[in-house]
mmCIF file of C-alpha atoms in Angstrom:
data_model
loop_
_atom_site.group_PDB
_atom_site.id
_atom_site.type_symbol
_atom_site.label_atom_id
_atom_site.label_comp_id
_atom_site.label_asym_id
_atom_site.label_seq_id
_atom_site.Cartn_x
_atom_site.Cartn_y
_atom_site.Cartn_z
ATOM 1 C CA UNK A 18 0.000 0.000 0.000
ATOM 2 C CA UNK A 19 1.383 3.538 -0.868
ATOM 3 C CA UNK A 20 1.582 6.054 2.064
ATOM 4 C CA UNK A 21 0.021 9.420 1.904
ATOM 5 C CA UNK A 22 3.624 10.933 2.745
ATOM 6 C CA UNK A 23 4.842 9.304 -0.729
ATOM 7 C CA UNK A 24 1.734 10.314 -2.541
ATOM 8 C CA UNK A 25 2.813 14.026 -1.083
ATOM 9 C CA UNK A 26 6.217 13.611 -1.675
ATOM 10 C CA UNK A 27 5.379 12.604 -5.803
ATOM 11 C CA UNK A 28 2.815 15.057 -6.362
ATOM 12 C CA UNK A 29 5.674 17.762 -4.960
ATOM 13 C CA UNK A 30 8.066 16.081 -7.520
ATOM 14 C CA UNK A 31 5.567 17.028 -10.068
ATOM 15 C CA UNK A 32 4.676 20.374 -9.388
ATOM 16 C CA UNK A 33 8.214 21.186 -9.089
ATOM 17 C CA UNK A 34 9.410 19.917 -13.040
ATOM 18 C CA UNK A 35 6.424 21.523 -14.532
ATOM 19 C CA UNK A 36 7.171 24.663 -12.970
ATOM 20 C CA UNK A 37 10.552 24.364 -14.190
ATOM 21 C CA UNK A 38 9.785 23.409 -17.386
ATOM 22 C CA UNK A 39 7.082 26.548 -18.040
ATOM 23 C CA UNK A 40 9.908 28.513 -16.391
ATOM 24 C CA UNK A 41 12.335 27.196 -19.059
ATOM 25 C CA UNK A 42 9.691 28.717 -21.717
ATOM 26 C CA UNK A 43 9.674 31.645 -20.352
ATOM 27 C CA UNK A 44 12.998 32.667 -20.535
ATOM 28 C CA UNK A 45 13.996 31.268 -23.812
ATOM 29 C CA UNK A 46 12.850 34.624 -25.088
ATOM 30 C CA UNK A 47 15.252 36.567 -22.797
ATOM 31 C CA UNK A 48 18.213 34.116 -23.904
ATOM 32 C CA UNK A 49 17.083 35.380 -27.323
ATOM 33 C CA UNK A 50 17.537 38.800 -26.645
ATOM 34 C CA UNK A 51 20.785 38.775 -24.894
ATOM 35 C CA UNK A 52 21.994 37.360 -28.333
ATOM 36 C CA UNK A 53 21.261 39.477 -31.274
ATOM 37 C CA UNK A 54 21.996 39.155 -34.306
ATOM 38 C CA UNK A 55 23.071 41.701 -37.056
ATOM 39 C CA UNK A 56 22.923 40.988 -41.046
ATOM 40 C CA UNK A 57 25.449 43.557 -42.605
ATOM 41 C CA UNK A 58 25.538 43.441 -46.294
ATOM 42 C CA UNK A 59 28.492 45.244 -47.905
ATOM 43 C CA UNK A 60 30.773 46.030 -51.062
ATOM 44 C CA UNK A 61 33.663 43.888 -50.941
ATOM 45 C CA UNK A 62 35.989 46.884 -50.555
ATOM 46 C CA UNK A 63 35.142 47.675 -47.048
ATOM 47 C CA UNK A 64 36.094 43.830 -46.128
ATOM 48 C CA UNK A 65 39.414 44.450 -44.151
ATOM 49 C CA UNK A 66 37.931 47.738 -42.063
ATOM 50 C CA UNK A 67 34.771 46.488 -41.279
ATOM 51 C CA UNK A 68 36.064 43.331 -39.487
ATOM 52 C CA UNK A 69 38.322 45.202 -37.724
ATOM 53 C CA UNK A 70 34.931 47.677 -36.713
ATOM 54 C CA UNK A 71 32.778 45.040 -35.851
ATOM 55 C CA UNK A 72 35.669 43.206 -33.721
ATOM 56 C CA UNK A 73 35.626 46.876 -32.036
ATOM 57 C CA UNK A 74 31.973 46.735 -31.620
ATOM 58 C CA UNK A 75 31.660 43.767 -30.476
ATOM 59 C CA UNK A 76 33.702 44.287 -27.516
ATOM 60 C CA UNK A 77 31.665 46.872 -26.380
ATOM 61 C CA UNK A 78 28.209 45.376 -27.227
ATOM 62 C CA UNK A 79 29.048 41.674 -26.783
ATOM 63 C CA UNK A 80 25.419 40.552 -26.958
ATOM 64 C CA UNK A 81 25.241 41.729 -30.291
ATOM 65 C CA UNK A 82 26.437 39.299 -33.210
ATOM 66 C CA UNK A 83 27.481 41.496 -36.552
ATOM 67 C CA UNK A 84 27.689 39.018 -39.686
ATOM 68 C CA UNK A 85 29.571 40.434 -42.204
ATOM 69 C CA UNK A 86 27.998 39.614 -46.025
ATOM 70 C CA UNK A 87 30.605 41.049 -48.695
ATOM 71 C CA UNK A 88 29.991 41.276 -52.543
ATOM 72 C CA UNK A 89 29.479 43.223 -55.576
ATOM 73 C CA UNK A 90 26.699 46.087 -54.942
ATOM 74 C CA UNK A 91 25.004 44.849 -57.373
ATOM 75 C CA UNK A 92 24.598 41.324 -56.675
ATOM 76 C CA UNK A 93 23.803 42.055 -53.167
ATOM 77 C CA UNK A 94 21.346 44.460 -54.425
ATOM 78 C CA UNK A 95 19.504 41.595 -56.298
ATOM 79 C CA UNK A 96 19.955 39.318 -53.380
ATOM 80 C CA UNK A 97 17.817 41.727 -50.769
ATOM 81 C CA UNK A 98 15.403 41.955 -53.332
ATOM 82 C CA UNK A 99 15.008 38.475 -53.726
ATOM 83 C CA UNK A 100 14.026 38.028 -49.893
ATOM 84 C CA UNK A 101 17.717 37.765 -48.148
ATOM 85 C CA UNK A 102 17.625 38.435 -44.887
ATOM 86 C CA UNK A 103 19.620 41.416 -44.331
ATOM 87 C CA UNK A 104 19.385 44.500 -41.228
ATOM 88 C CA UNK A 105 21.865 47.434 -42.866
ATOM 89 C CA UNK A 106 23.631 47.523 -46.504
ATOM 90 C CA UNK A 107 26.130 49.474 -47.010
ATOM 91 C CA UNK A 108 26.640 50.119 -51.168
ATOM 92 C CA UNK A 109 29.762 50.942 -53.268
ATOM 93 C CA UNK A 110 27.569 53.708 -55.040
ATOM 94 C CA UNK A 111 24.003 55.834 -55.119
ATOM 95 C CA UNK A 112 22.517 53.566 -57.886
ATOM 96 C CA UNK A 113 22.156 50.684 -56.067
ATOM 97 C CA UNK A 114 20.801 52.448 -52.739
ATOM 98 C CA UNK A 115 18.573 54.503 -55.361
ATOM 99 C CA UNK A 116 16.428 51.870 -56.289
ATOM 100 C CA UNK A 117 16.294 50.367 -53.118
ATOM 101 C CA UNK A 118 14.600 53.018 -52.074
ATOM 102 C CA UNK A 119 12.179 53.723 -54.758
ATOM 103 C CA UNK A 120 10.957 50.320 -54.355
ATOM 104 C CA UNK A 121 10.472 50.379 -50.545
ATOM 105 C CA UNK A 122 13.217 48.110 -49.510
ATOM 106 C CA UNK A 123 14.853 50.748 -46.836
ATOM 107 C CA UNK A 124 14.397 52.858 -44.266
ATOM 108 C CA UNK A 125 14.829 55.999 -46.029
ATOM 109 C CA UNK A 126 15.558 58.305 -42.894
ATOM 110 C CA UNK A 127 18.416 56.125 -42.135
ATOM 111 C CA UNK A 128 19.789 56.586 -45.390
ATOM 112 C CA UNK A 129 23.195 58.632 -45.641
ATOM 113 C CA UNK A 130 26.910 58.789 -47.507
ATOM 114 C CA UNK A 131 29.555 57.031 -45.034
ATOM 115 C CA UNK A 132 32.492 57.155 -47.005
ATOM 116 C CA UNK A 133 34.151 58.192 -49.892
ATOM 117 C CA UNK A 134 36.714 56.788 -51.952
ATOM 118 C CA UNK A 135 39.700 57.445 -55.536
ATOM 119 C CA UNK A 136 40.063 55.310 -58.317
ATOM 120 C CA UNK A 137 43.373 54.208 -59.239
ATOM 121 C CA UNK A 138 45.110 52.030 -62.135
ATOM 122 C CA UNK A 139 47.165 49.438 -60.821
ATOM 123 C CA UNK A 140 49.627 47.293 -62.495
ATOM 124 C CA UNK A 141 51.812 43.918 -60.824
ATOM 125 C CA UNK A 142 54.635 45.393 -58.817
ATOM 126 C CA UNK A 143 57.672 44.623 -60.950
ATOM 127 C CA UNK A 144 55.420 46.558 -64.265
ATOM 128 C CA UNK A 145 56.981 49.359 -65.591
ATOM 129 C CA UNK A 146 55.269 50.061 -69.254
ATOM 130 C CA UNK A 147 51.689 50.938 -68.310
ATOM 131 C CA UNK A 148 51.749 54.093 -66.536
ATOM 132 C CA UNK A 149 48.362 55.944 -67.067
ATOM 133 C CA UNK A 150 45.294 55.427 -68.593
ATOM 134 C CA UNK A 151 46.191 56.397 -72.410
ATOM 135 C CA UNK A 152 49.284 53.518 -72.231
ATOM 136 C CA UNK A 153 46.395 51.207 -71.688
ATOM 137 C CA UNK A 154 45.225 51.542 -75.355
ATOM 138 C CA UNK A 155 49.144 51.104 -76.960
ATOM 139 C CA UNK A 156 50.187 47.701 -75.170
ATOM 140 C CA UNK A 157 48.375 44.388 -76.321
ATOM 141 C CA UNK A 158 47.816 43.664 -72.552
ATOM 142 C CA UNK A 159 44.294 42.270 -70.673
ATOM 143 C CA UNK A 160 42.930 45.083 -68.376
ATOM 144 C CA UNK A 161 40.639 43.603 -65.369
ATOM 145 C CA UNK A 162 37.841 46.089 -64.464
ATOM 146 C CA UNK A 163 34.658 45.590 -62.422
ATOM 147 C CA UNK A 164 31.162 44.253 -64.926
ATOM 148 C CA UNK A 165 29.828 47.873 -65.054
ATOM 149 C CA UNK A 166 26.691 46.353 -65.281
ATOM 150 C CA UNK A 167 26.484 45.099 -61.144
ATOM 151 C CA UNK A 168 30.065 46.503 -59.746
ATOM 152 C CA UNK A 169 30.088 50.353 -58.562
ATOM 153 C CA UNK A 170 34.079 50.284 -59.359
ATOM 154 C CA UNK A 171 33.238 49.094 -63.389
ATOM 155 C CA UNK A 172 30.517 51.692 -63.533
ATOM 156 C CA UNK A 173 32.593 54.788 -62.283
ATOM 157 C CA UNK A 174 35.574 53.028 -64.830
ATOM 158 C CA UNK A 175 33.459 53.120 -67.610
ATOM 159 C CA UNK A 176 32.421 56.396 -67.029
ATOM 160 C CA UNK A 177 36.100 57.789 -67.055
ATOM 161 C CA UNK A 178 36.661 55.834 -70.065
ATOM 162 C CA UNK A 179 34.474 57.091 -71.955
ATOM 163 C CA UNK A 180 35.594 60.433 -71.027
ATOM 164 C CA UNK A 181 38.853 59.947 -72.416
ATOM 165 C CA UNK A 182 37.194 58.380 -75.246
ATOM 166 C CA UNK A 183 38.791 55.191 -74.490
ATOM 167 C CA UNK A 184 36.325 52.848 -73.589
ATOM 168 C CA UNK A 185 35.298 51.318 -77.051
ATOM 169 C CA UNK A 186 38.874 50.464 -78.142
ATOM 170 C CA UNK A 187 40.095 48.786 -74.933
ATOM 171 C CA UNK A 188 36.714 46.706 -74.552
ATOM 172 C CA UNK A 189 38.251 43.860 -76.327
ATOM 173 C CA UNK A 190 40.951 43.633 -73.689
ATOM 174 C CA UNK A 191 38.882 43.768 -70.532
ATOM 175 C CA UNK A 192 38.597 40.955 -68.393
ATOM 176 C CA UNK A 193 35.378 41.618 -66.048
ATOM 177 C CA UNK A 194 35.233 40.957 -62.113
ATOM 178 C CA UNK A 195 32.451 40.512 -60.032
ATOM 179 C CA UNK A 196 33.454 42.820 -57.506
ATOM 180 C CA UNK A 197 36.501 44.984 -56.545
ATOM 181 C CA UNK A 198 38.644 42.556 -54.709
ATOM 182 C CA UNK A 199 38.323 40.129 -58.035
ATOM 183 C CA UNK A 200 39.673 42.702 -60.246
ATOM 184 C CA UNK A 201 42.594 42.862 -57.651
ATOM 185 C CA UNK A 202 43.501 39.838 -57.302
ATOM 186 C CA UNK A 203 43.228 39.320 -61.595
ATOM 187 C CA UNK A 204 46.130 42.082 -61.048
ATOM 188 C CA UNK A 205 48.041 40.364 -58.280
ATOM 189 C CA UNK A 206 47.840 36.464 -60.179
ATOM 190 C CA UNK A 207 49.291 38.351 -63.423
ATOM 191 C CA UNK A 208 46.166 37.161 -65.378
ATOM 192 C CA UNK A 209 45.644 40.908 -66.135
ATOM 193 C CA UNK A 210 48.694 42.702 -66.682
ATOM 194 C CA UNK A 211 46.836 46.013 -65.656
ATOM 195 C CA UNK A 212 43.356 46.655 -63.417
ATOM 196 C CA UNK A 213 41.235 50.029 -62.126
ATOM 197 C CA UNK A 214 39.872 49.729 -58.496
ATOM 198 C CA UNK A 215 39.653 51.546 -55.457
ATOM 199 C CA UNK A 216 42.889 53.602 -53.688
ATOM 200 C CA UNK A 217 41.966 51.484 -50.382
ATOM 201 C CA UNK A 218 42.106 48.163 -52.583
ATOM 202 C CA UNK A 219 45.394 49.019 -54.049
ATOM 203 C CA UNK A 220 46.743 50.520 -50.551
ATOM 204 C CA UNK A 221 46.462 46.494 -48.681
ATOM 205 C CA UNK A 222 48.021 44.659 -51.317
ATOM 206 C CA UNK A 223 52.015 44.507 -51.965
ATOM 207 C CA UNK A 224 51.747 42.620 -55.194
ATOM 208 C CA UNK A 225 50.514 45.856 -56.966
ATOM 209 C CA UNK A 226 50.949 49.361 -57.269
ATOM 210 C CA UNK A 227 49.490 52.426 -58.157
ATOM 211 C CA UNK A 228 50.818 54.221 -61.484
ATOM 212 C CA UNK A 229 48.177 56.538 -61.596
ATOM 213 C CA UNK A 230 45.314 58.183 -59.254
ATOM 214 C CA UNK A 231 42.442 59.157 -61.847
ATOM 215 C CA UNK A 232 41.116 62.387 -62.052
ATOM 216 C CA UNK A 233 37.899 62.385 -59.657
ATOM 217 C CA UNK A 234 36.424 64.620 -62.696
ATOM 218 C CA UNK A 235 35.993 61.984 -64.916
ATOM 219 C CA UNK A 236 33.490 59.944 -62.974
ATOM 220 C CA UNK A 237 30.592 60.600 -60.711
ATOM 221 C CA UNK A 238 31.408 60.887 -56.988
ATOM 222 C CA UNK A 239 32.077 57.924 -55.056
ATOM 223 C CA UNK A 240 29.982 57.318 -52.353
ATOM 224 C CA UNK A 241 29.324 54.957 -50.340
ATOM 225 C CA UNK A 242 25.798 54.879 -48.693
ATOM 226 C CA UNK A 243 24.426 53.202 -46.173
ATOM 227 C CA UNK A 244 20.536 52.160 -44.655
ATOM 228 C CA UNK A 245 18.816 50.026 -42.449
ATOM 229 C CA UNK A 246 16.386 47.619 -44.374
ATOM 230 C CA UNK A 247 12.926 47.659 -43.900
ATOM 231 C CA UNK A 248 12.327 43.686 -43.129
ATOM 232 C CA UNK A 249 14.918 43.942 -40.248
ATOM 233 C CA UNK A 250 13.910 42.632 -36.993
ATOM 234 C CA UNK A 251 16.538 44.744 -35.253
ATOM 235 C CA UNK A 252 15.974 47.925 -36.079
ATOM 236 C CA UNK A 253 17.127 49.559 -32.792
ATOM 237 C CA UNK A 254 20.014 47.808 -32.467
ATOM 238 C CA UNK A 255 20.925 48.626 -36.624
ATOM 239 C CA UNK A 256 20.139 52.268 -35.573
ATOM 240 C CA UNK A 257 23.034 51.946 -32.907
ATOM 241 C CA UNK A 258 25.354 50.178 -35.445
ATOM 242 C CA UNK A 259 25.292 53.251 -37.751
ATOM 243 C CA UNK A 260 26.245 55.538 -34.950
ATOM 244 C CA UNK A 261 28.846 53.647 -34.288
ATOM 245 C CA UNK A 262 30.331 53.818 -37.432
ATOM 246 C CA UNK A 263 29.963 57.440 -37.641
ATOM 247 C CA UNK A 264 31.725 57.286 -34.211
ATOM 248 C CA UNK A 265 35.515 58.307 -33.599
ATOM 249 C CA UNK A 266 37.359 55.204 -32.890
ATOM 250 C CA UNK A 267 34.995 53.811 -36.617
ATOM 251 C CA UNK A 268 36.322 57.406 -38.207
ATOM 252 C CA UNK A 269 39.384 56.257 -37.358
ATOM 253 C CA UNK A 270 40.159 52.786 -38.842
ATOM 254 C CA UNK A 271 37.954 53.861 -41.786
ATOM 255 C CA UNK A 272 41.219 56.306 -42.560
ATOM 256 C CA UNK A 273 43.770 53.900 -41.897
ATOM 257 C CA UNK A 274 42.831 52.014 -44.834
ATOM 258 C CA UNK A 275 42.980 55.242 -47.066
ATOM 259 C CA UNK A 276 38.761 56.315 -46.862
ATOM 260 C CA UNK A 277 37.392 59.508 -46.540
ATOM 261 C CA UNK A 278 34.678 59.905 -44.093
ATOM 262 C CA UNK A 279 31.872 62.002 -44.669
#
């Protein structure tokens, strides 16, 4: 026969687990929240710095995670469009952050210009017969610039091209990259024996160097601009991110790797 002190003494063990358990539920959500989670889409030129910012961030706001997402503009453009989860994206140029915008995709009072930014043609280190942009058209040599038609860097290119009313004749040497860092590294593997990308590009590598800084004149201004996303879940904490990269110690690495802040 069971005693009534054991029937007491189960019961108790009862009570006790399911209160644990719905305890359990409720603070899964507060887990949740001292873990956040940040989607930063960005050109592929701002690789290097923004690690280093986001390391710097994250040692002051440790319950937030920042996960970097580097590419072409373009193609990370197309991929917010297409449903990607992303909280803030930072573009290589207006265009991109242009039509974002007209279709509804951002927070348009978040939008501004963080940075700006020179193009530069590059050629391998020990190179010494391409030295500006008109040597480009007498040399029988591949030139690797970014696809103008998704990469910021190949649309400001083609613009100074055509300015110097190059661009048709050296079109049969191009050899297109999907972002910045690809046209640098076409450069640094000597599969293109010249390239055009960004100062800051050209500034971290030692395989290349910089023969000439073009004339900011020939293209439109390079910007790079920045907004929270409209489908982000974190909106206060993306709010906080972008103040922090308009913040000193930000304004700071952003120059050591050659960018102008704005």
């Amino acid at each position: 026969m069971v005693k009534p002190t054991e029937v007491i003494s189960f019961l108790a063990v009862i009570v006790v687990t399911l209160f644990a358990i719905a305890g359990c539920s409720f603070l899964t959500p507060e887990i949740r929240q001292d873990h956040l989670e940040l989607t930063v889409s960005a050109a592929a030129s701002l690789k290097e710095t923004l690690d280093e910012i986001t390391s710097l961030y994250s040692q002051v706001n440790p319950n937030v995670i920042i996960r970097n997402n580097f590419g072409g503009s373009g193609n990370l453009q197309q991929q917010i469009i297409n449903g990607a989860p992303v909280d803030i994206f930072i573009a290589a140029a207006a265009k991109q952050m242009d039509e974002l915008q007209q279709k509804g995709f951002i927070v348009a009072d978040t939008r501004r210009n963080l940075l700006s930014n020179r193009l530069v043609l590059i050629v391998p280190k020990d190179q010494d017969h391409v030295m500006n942009l008109q040597d480009l058209a007498k040399v029988n040599e591949r030139i690797a610039i970014g696809d103008p038609r998704s990469v910021p860097v190949g649309e400001y290119t083609e613009q100074a091209l055509t300015k110097l009313e190059l661009w048709q004749d050296l079109q049969p040497k191009f050899v297109l990259g999907n972002n910045v860092r690809q046209v640098l590294q076409f450069v640094e593997s000597g599969n293109a024996q010249a390239g055009i990308v960004y100062a800051t590009d050209a500034k971290n590598s030692p395989k290349v160097k910089v023969v000439q800084v073009i004339d900011a004149k020939l293209h439109q201004p390079i910007v790079y601009a920045i907004a929270i996303l409209q489908k982000s879940i974190n909106q206060s904490i993306a709010k906080s991110y972008l103040e922090f990269l308009s913040s000193e110690p930000a304004k700071a690495i952003f120059e050591k790797y050659g960018f102008q802040t704005l």
